[in-house]
Amino acid sequence: MSEPFQQDSSEVFSSSLFDIASDVLYERFRKFKRKDEQCQAFVKRVITSRLFKIIMISTISVNAFFMVLWTDYKIRYRLFRLFEISEMVFVAIYTSEFSMKVYVDPINYWKDGYNLLDVVIIIIIFIPYVLHEVKGKHFRYLNITDGIQSLRILKLITYSQAIRTLITAMGQIVYIVASVLILFFILLYIFAILGFYLFGVLERGDMNNWGSLDTIFFTLFSLATVEGWTDMQTQLEKHNFIVSRAFTIIFILLASFIFLSVFVGVIIMPTEVSLKKFEQDLMLEKHMEEKMQMILKQQQEEMNRWMPIQKTETVDKNLSELMENLKKSRRDTDPMVLSDFATSLLFIDIYLSILDKQDTTVKQLQELYCKTMHMLGLMLKDLPQKKKSESLEKIDEK
């Protein structure tokens, strides 16, 4: 009893040590201050821009179209050089995208599942080149690695919010789908054993469809999809099986009209809910953007109304009167958009207040500096007199 307990405690201790070490390492890298913050910010703006997303989506789509053309031997022979050059361009774009994302955030990049999917796709892209160099162009399984290059189209998931919503919905119902599949397999198992003993008799049975469990499972799956079930039923009736009709009808009712309908319903309902939520989020985002634009427009109109372009000598007086009018024109509950500083009344008020306090602070510092210099001057004047008095006292003592 002590050995299992000791093993479990050691595993818990080692896992806790690993977690502590990873947390410490993450905190150390997080506090590390980069020296290329401006370049990092520029690259981040590039990869998060709408133009970059359009370029990547277009690249992935064109790459998928070229892979379809590659399957035609005549087109491949005619445009072989074009396909080679385009493949180099596609690989360069994918590698640059990966490098830019890792450069912007080398720590949090690996925490996103979609980024890990991109890493797997990058590895798959380079597998044929590695095998070509190591094993040669006539390697036996090189065609398989070329075939799995079709997974490149999965990079569209990263740039499509709708596809990510569907994947999230599918992930939420994995447990329910697995339960339905297990129940469906149990149904197949029961009817497979029953069908083997009913119709797999050696003397007068249908050995082609009911002779072994692997063929029986395939036959039952065909019955569940209601594909060619009349031909199978005709073959059973040729062997004079009385219970074949009851067997076929009961299995089709249970498998096709119940389990498959439940399976489809389990998938469709959460997906529908996720799509509705996605549409609501889009509408809310659009509404918030329209509201922000309306507020900005209102602020700009107020600024244009209260701040006419004047070139007079009494700028300070006009500015103070303008600020008082601006403060009176808006209530505390009115919304403000601080993203546009040029039209934000709150920003103007705070900025001018900070300038006043800054001027006051600078004036106080100047006064303190003058007082300090005056005190130092007085100390320097008194220093020679003290030295003379000390020398006279020494002479008198002698």
CSV table of C-alpha atoms in Angstrom, one decimal:
chain,number,residue,atom,x,y,z
A,1,MET,CA,0.0,0.0,0.0
A,2,SER,CA,2.9,2.3,0.7
A,3,GLU,CA,4.5,2.0,-2.8
A,4,PRO,CA,1.6,3.3,-4.8
A,5,PHE,CA,1.2,6.2,-2.4
A,6,GLN,CA,4.8,7.0,-2.6
A,7,GLN,CA,4.7,6.9,-6.4
A,8,ASP,CA,1.7,9.1,-6.6
A,9,SER,CA,3.2,11.6,-4.2
A,10,SER,CA,6.5,11.7,-6.2
A,11,GLU,CA,4.5,12.3,-9.4
A,12,VAL,CA,2.5,15.2,-7.8
A,13,PHE,CA,5.7,16.6,-6.4
A,14,SER,CA,7.5,16.5,-9.8
A,15,SER,CA,4.5,18.0,-11.6
A,16,SER,CA,4.3,20.8,-9.1
A,17,LEU,CA,8.0,21.5,-9.5
A,18,PHE,CA,7.5,21.6,-13.3
A,19,ASP,CA,4.6,24.0,-12.9
A,20,ILE,CA,6.6,26.3,-10.6
A,21,ALA,CA,9.7,26.2,-12.9
A,22,SER,CA,7.5,27.0,-16.0
A,23,ASP,CA,5.8,29.9,-14.1
A,24,VAL,CA,9.2,31.3,-13.0
A,25,LEU,CA,10.5,31.0,-16.6
A,26,TYR,CA,7.4,32.7,-18.0
A,27,GLU,CA,7.7,35.6,-15.5
A,28,ARG,CA,11.3,36.1,-16.3
A,29,PHE,CA,10.7,36.3,-20.0
A,30,ARG,CA,7.6,38.4,-19.5
A,31,LYS,CA,9.7,41.0,-17.5
A,32,PHE,CA,12.4,41.0,-20.2
A,33,LYS,CA,12.3,44.4,-21.9
A,34,ARG,CA,12.9,44.3,-25.6
A,35,LYS,CA,15.1,46.9,-27.3
A,36,ASP,CA,13.2,46.7,-30.6
A,37,GLU,CA,9.8,47.8,-29.4
A,38,GLN,CA,9.2,50.2,-32.3
A,39,CYS,CA,9.9,47.5,-34.9
A,40,GLN,CA,7.8,45.0,-32.9
A,41,ALA,CA,4.9,47.5,-32.8
A,42,PHE,CA,5.2,48.0,-36.6
A,43,VAL,CA,5.2,44.3,-37.3
A,44,LYS,CA,2.2,43.8,-35.0
A,45,ARG,CA,0.3,46.6,-36.9
A,46,VAL,CA,1.1,44.8,-40.2
A,47,ILE,CA,-0.1,41.3,-39.2
A,48,THR,CA,-3.2,42.6,-37.6
A,49,SER,CA,-4.2,44.9,-40.5
A,50,ARG,CA,-7.0,44.1,-42.8
A,51,LEU,CA,-4.8,44.2,-45.9
A,52,PHE,CA,-2.5,41.4,-44.4
A,53,LYS,CA,-5.5,39.2,-43.8
A,54,ILE,CA,-6.8,39.7,-47.3
A,55,ILE,CA,-3.3,38.9,-48.7
A,56,MET,CA,-3.1,35.7,-46.6
A,57,ILE,CA,-6.6,34.5,-47.5
A,58,SER,CA,-5.9,35.2,-51.2
A,59,THR,CA,-2.6,33.3,-51.0
A,60,ILE,CA,-4.2,30.2,-49.4
A,61,SER,CA,-7.0,30.2,-51.9
A,62,VAL,CA,-4.7,30.5,-54.9
A,63,ASN,CA,-2.5,27.8,-53.4
A,64,ALA,CA,-5.5,25.4,-53.1
A,65,PHE,CA,-6.5,26.2,-56.7
A,66,PHE,CA,-3.0,25.4,-57.9
A,67,MET,CA,-3.0,22.1,-56.0
A,68,VAL,CA,-6.2,21.2,-57.8
A,69,LEU,CA,-4.6,22.0,-61.2
A,70,TRP,CA,-1.6,19.9,-60.2
A,71,THR,CA,-3.7,16.8,-60.3
A,72,ASP,CA,-4.1,17.1,-64.0
A,73,TYR,CA,-1.1,15.6,-65.7
A,74,LYS,CA,-1.5,17.6,-68.9
A,75,ILE,CA,-1.7,21.0,-67.1
A,76,ARG,CA,1.2,19.9,-64.8
A,77,TYR,CA,3.4,19.1,-67.9
A,78,ARG,CA,2.6,22.5,-69.6
A,79,LEU,CA,2.9,24.7,-66.5
A,80,PHE,CA,5.5,22.8,-64.5
A,81,ARG,CA,7.9,25.7,-64.2
A,82,LEU,CA,5.1,28.0,-63.1
A,83,PHE,CA,4.0,25.5,-60.4
A,84,GLU,CA,7.6,25.3,-59.1
A,85,ILE,CA,8.0,29.0,-58.8
A,86,SER,CA,4.6,29.5,-57.2
A,87,GLU,CA,5.4,26.7,-54.7
A,88,MET,CA,8.5,28.6,-53.6
A,89,VAL,CA,6.5,31.8,-53.3
A,90,PHE,CA,3.8,30.1,-51.2
A,91,VAL,CA,6.3,28.5,-48.9
A,92,ALA,CA,8.1,31.8,-48.5
A,93,ILE,CA,4.9,33.6,-47.6
A,94,TYR,CA,3.8,31.0,-45.0
A,95,THR,CA,7.3,31.0,-43.4
A,96,SER,CA,7.3,34.8,-43.3
A,97,GLU,CA,3.9,34.8,-41.6
A,98,PHE,CA,5.1,32.3,-39.0
A,99,SER,CA,8.3,34.3,-38.4
A,100,MET,CA,6.5,37.6,-38.0
A,101,LYS,CA,3.9,36.2,-35.5
A,102,VAL,CA,6.6,34.6,-33.4
A,103,TYR,CA,8.7,37.8,-33.5
A,104,VAL,CA,5.8,39.9,-32.3
A,105,ASP,CA,4.9,37.6,-29.3
A,106,PRO,CA,7.3,34.7,-28.9
A,107,ILE,CA,5.7,33.5,-25.6
A,108,ASN,CA,2.0,33.8,-26.0
A,109,TYR,CA,2.1,32.6,-29.6
A,110,TRP,CA,2.4,29.0,-28.4
A,111,LYS,CA,-0.7,29.2,-26.2
A,112,ASP,CA,-3.1,29.6,-29.0
A,113,GLY,CA,-4.4,26.3,-30.5
A,114,TYR,CA,-4.8,27.9,-34.0
A,115,ASN,CA,-1.2,29.0,-33.9
A,116,LEU,CA,-0.2,25.5,-33.1
A,117,LEU,CA,-2.2,24.3,-36.1
A,118,ASP,CA,-0.2,26.7,-38.3
A,119,VAL,CA,3.0,25.3,-36.8
A,120,VAL,CA,1.9,21.7,-37.7
A,121,ILE,CA,1.1,22.9,-41.3
A,122,ILE,CA,4.5,24.5,-41.6
A,123,ILE,CA,6.1,21.2,-40.5
A,124,ILE,CA,4.0,19.3,-43.1
A,125,ILE,CA,5.0,21.8,-45.8
A,126,PHE,CA,8.7,21.1,-45.2
A,127,ILE,CA,8.4,17.3,-44.9
A,128,PRO,CA,8.6,16.6,-48.7
A,129,TYR,CA,11.7,18.8,-49.0
A,130,VAL,CA,13.5,17.0,-46.2
A,131,LEU,CA,12.6,13.5,-47.6
A,132,HIS,CA,13.6,14.6,-51.0
A,133,GLU,CA,17.1,15.5,-49.7
A,134,VAL,CA,17.5,12.5,-47.4
A,135,LYS,CA,15.8,9.7,-49.3
A,136,GLY,CA,15.9,11.0,-52.9
A,137,LYS,CA,13.2,11.9,-55.4
A,138,HIS,CA,12.2,8.2,-55.9
A,139,PHE,CA,11.3,7.6,-52.2
A,140,ARG,CA,8.4,5.1,-51.9
A,141,TYR,CA,6.2,7.2,-49.6
A,142,LEU,CA,6.9,10.6,-51.1
A,143,ASN,CA,3.5,10.7,-52.8
A,144,ILE,CA,1.8,10.4,-49.4
A,145,THR,CA,3.6,13.5,-48.1
A,146,ASP,CA,2.6,15.3,-51.3
A,147,GLY,CA,-1.0,14.3,-50.7
A,148,ILE,CA,-1.2,15.6,-47.2
A,149,GLN,CA,-0.1,19.1,-48.5
A,150,SER,CA,-3.8,19.6,-49.0
A,151,LEU,CA,-3.9,20.4,-45.3
A,152,ARG,CA,-2.6,23.8,-46.1
A,153,ILE,CA,-6.2,25.0,-46.7
A,154,LEU,CA,-6.7,24.6,-43.0
A,155,LYS,CA,-4.8,27.9,-42.5
A,156,LEU,CA,-8.1,29.6,-43.5
A,157,ILE,CA,-9.4,28.7,-40.1
A,158,THR,CA,-7.1,31.3,-38.5
A,159,TYR,CA,-8.5,34.1,-40.6
A,160,SER,CA,-12.2,33.1,-40.6
A,161,GLN,CA,-14.2,33.9,-37.5
A,162,ALA,CA,-17.2,31.9,-38.8
A,163,ILE,CA,-15.2,28.7,-39.2
A,164,ARG,CA,-13.7,29.1,-35.7
A,165,THR,CA,-17.2,29.5,-34.3
A,166,LEU,CA,-18.2,26.2,-36.0
A,167,ILE,CA,-15.2,24.5,-34.6
A,168,THR,CA,-15.9,25.8,-31.1
A,169,ALA,CA,-19.5,24.5,-31.4
A,170,MET,CA,-18.2,21.1,-32.5
A,171,GLY,CA,-15.8,21.0,-29.6
A,172,GLN,CA,-18.6,21.6,-27.1
A,173,ILE,CA,-20.5,18.6,-28.3
A,174,VAL,CA,-17.7,16.1,-28.6
A,175,TYR,CA,-18.8,14.2,-25.5
A,176,ILE,CA,-22.4,14.0,-26.7
A,177,VAL,CA,-21.4,12.9,-30.2
A,178,ALA,CA,-19.0,10.2,-28.7
A,179,SER,CA,-21.9,8.9,-26.6
A,180,VAL,CA,-24.2,8.6,-29.6
A,181,LEU,CA,-21.5,6.8,-31.6
A,182,ILE,CA,-20.8,4.4,-28.8
A,183,LEU,CA,-24.5,3.6,-28.5
A,184,PHE,CA,-24.7,3.2,-32.3
A,185,PHE,CA,-21.8,0.7,-32.1
A,186,ILE,CA,-23.5,-1.3,-29.4
A,187,LEU,CA,-26.6,-1.5,-31.7
A,188,LEU,CA,-24.4,-2.7,-34.6
A,189,TYR,CA,-22.7,-5.3,-32.3
A,190,ILE,CA,-26.0,-6.7,-31.1
A,191,PHE,CA,-27.5,-7.0,-34.6
A,192,ALA,CA,-24.2,-8.4,-36.0
A,193,ILE,CA,-24.1,-11.3,-33.6
A,194,LEU,CA,-27.8,-11.9,-34.1
A,195,GLY,CA,-27.5,-11.7,-37.9
A,196,PHE,CA,-24.5,-14.1,-37.9
A,197,TYR,CA,-26.5,-16.8,-36.1
A,198,LEU,CA,-29.6,-16.2,-38.1
A,199,PHE,CA,-28.3,-15.8,-41.7
A,200,GLY,CA,-24.6,-17.0,-41.5
A,201,VAL,CA,-25.4,-20.7,-41.4
A,202,LEU,CA,-22.9,-22.7,-43.4
A,203,GLU,CA,-25.4,-25.0,-45.1
A,204,ARG,CA,-27.9,-22.6,-46.4
A,205,GLY,CA,-26.8,-19.1,-45.3
A,206,ASP,CA,-25.8,-15.9,-47.1
A,207,MET,CA,-22.0,-16.2,-46.6
A,208,ASN,CA,-21.2,-13.2,-48.8
A,209,ASN,CA,-23.0,-10.7,-46.5
A,210,TRP,CA,-23.4,-12.6,-43.2
A,211,GLY,CA,-20.5,-15.0,-43.1
A,212,SER,CA,-18.1,-13.1,-40.9
A,213,LEU,CA,-18.2,-10.2,-38.5
A,214,ASP,CA,-16.3,-7.8,-40.7
A,215,THR,CA,-18.6,-8.3,-43.6
A,216,ILE,CA,-21.7,-8.2,-41.3
A,217,PHE,CA,-20.6,-4.8,-39.9
A,218,PHE,CA,-20.3,-3.5,-43.5
A,219,THR,CA,-23.7,-4.9,-44.4
A,220,LEU,CA,-25.3,-3.4,-41.3
A,221,PHE,CA,-23.7,0.0,-42.1
A,222,SER,CA,-25.2,-0.2,-45.6
A,223,LEU,CA,-28.6,-1.0,-44.1
A,224,ALA,CA,-28.3,2.0,-41.7
A,225,THR,CA,-27.7,4.3,-44.6
A,226,VAL,CA,-30.6,2.7,-46.5
A,227,GLU,CA,-28.4,2.2,-49.5
A,228,GLY,CA,-29.2,-0.9,-51.5
A,229,TRP,CA,-31.2,-2.6,-48.6
A,230,THR,CA,-33.7,-4.0,-51.1
A,231,ASP,CA,-31.0,-6.0,-52.9
A,232,MET,CA,-29.8,-7.5,-49.5
A,233,GLN,CA,-33.3,-8.3,-48.5
A,234,THR,CA,-33.9,-10.0,-51.9
A,235,GLN,CA,-30.8,-12.2,-51.3
A,236,LEU,CA,-32.0,-13.2,-47.8
A,237,GLU,CA,-35.5,-14.1,-49.2
A,238,LYS,CA,-33.8,-16.3,-51.8
A,239,HIS,CA,-32.4,-18.4,-48.9
A,240,ASN,CA,-36.0,-18.7,-47.4
A,241,PHE,CA,-35.2,-16.9,-44.1
A,242,ILE,CA,-38.6,-16.2,-42.5
A,243,VAL,CA,-37.4,-13.6,-39.9
A,244,SER,CA,-35.3,-11.6,-42.4
A,245,ARG,CA,-38.0,-9.0,-43.1
A,246,ALA,CA,-38.6,-8.3,-39.4
A,247,PHE,CA,-34.8,-8.1,-38.8
A,248,THR,CA,-34.3,-5.6,-41.6
A,249,ILE,CA,-37.3,-3.4,-40.7
A,250,ILE,CA,-36.4,-3.2,-37.0
A,251,PHE,CA,-32.7,-2.5,-37.7
A,252,ILE,CA,-33.5,0.2,-40.2
A,253,LEU,CA,-36.0,1.9,-37.9
A,254,LEU,CA,-33.6,1.9,-35.0
A,255,ALA,CA,-30.4,2.8,-36.9
A,256,SER,CA,-31.6,5.1,-39.6
A,257,PHE,CA,-34.6,6.8,-38.3
A,258,ILE,CA,-33.6,7.1,-34.7
A,259,PHE,CA,-29.8,7.1,-34.2
A,260,LEU,CA,-28.8,8.9,-37.3
A,261,SER,CA,-31.6,11.5,-36.8
A,262,VAL,CA,-30.4,12.0,-33.2
A,263,PHE,CA,-26.8,12.3,-34.4
A,264,VAL,CA,-27.7,15.0,-36.9
A,265,GLY,CA,-29.8,16.8,-34.4
A,266,VAL,CA,-27.0,16.8,-31.8
A,267,ILE,CA,-24.6,18.4,-34.3
A,268,ILE,CA,-27.1,20.9,-35.8
A,269,MET,CA,-28.6,22.4,-32.6
A,270,PRO,CA,-25.4,23.6,-31.0
A,271,THR,CA,-24.0,24.8,-34.3
A,272,GLU,CA,-27.2,26.8,-34.9
A,273,VAL,CA,-26.9,28.4,-31.5
A,274,SER,CA,-23.2,29.3,-32.1
A,275,LEU,CA,-24.0,30.8,-35.5
A,276,LYS,CA,-26.8,32.9,-33.9
A,277,LYS,CA,-24.4,34.1,-31.2
A,278,PHE,CA,-21.8,34.9,-33.9
A,279,GLU,CA,-24.4,37.0,-35.8
A,280,GLN,CA,-25.4,38.8,-32.7
A,281,ASP,CA,-21.8,39.6,-31.9
A,282,LEU,CA,-21.3,41.0,-35.4
A,283,MET,CA,-24.4,43.1,-35.1
A,284,LEU,CA,-23.4,44.4,-31.7
A,285,GLU,CA,-19.9,45.3,-33.0
A,286,LYS,CA,-21.4,47.1,-35.9
A,287,HIS,CA,-23.8,49.0,-33.7
A,288,MET,CA,-21.0,50.1,-31.3
A,289,GLU,CA,-18.9,51.3,-34.3
A,290,GLU,CA,-21.9,53.3,-35.7
A,291,LYS,CA,-22.5,54.8,-32.2
A,292,MET,CA,-18.8,55.7,-31.9
A,293,GLN,CA,-18.8,57.4,-35.3
A,294,MET,CA,-22.0,59.3,-34.4
A,295,ILE,CA,-20.4,60.6,-31.1
A,296,LEU,CA,-17.3,61.6,-32.9
A,297,LYS,CA,-19.3,63.5,-35.5
A,298,GLN,CA,-21.2,65.2,-32.8
A,299,GLN,CA,-18.1,66.2,-31.0
A,300,GLN,CA,-16.5,67.5,-34.2
A,301,GLU,CA,-19.6,69.6,-34.9
A,302,GLU,CA,-19.5,71.1,-31.4
A,303,MET,CA,-15.8,71.9,-31.7
A,304,ASN,CA,-16.4,73.6,-35.1
A,305,ARG,CA,-19.2,75.6,-33.6
A,306,TRP,CA,-17.4,76.7,-30.4
A,307,MET,CA,-13.9,77.1,-31.9
A,308,PRO,CA,-14.0,79.4,-35.0
A,309,ILE,CA,-10.8,80.1,-36.7
A,310,GLN,CA,-9.6,83.5,-35.3
A,311,LYS,CA,-6.3,85.3,-35.7
A,312,THR,CA,-6.4,88.1,-33.0
A,313,GLU,CA,-4.2,89.2,-30.3
A,314,THR,CA,-6.5,88.1,-27.4
A,315,VAL,CA,-5.9,84.4,-27.9
A,316,ASP,CA,-5.6,83.6,-24.2
A,317,LYS,CA,-8.8,85.4,-23.4
A,318,ASN,CA,-10.7,83.7,-26.2
A,319,LEU,CA,-9.3,80.3,-25.1
A,320,SER,CA,-10.4,80.7,-21.5
A,321,GLU,CA,-13.9,81.8,-22.6
A,322,LEU,CA,-14.0,78.9,-25.0
A,323,MET,CA,-13.1,76.3,-22.3
A,324,GLU,CA,-15.8,77.7,-20.0
A,325,ASN,CA,-18.4,77.5,-22.8
A,326,LEU,CA,-17.3,73.9,-23.6
A,327,LYS,CA,-17.6,72.8,-20.0
A,328,LYS,CA,-21.1,74.3,-19.8
A,329,SER,CA,-22.2,72.7,-23.1
A,330,ARG,CA,-21.8,69.1,-22.0
A,331,ARG,CA,-23.2,67.1,-19.1
A,332,ASP,CA,-21.3,64.6,-17.0
A,333,THR,CA,-23.4,61.8,-18.4
A,334,ASP,CA,-22.7,62.6,-22.0
A,335,PRO,CA,-20.6,59.9,-23.8
A,336,MET,CA,-17.0,60.7,-24.8
A,337,VAL,CA,-14.8,58.9,-27.3
A,338,LEU,CA,-11.2,59.3,-26.2
A,339,SER,CA,-9.7,57.6,-29.3
A,340,ASP,CA,-9.8,60.9,-31.2
A,341,PHE,CA,-8.0,63.4,-29.1
A,342,ALA,CA,-8.6,66.3,-31.4
A,343,THR,CA,-12.4,66.1,-30.7
A,344,SER,CA,-12.4,65.0,-27.1
A,345,LEU,CA,-13.5,67.7,-24.8
A,346,LEU,CA,-12.4,65.7,-21.7
A,347,PHE,CA,-8.9,65.3,-23.1
A,348,ILE,CA,-8.7,69.1,-23.8
A,349,ASP,CA,-9.7,70.0,-20.3
A,350,ILE,CA,-7.3,67.5,-18.7
A,351,TYR,CA,-4.5,68.5,-21.0
A,352,LEU,CA,-4.8,72.2,-20.2
A,353,SER,CA,-5.0,71.5,-16.5
A,354,ILE,CA,-1.8,69.5,-16.7
A,355,LEU,CA,-0.1,72.3,-18.5
A,356,ASP,CA,-1.1,74.8,-15.8
A,357,LYS,CA,0.2,72.5,-13.0
A,358,GLN,CA,3.4,71.9,-15.0
A,359,ASP,CA,4.0,75.7,-15.3
A,360,THR,CA,3.4,76.1,-11.6
A,361,THR,CA,5.8,73.2,-10.8
A,362,VAL,CA,8.5,74.6,-13.1
A,363,LYS,CA,8.1,78.1,-11.4
A,364,GLN,CA,8.5,76.6,-7.9
A,365,LEU,CA,11.6,74.6,-9.0
A,366,GLN,CA,13.1,77.8,-10.4
A,367,GLU,CA,12.5,79.6,-7.1
A,368,LEU,CA,14.0,76.7,-5.1
A,369,TYR,CA,17.0,76.8,-7.4
A,370,CYS,CA,17.5,80.5,-6.8
A,371,LYS,CA,17.3,80.1,-3.0
A,372,THR,CA,19.8,77.2,-3.1
A,373,MET,CA,22.2,79.2,-5.1
A,374,HIS,CA,21.8,82.2,-2.8
A,375,MET,CA,22.5,80.0,0.2
A,376,LEU,CA,25.6,78.5,-1.4
A,377,GLY,CA,26.9,82.1,-2.2
A,378,LEU,CA,26.5,83.1,1.4
A,379,MET,CA,28.4,80.0,2.6
A,380,LEU,CA,31.2,80.7,0.2
A,381,LYS,CA,31.5,84.3,1.5
A,382,ASP,CA,31.7,83.2,5.1
A,383,LEU,CA,34.3,80.5,4.5
A,384,PRO,CA,37.4,82.8,4.2
A,385,GLN,CA,36.5,84.8,7.3
A,386,LYS,CA,36.3,81.6,9.3
A,387,LYS,CA,39.7,80.5,8.1
A,388,LYS,CA,41.3,83.9,9.0
A,389,SER,CA,39.8,83.7,12.6
A,390,GLU,CA,41.2,80.2,13.1
A,391,SER,CA,44.7,81.3,12.0
A,392,LEU,CA,44.7,84.3,14.4
A,393,GLU,CA,43.6,82.0,17.3
A,394,LYS,CA,46.6,79.7,16.6
A,395,ILE,CA,49.0,82.6,16.6
A,396,ASP,CA,47.7,83.9,19.9
A,397,GLU,CA,48.1,80.5,21.5
A,398,LYS,CA,51.8,80.3,20.4
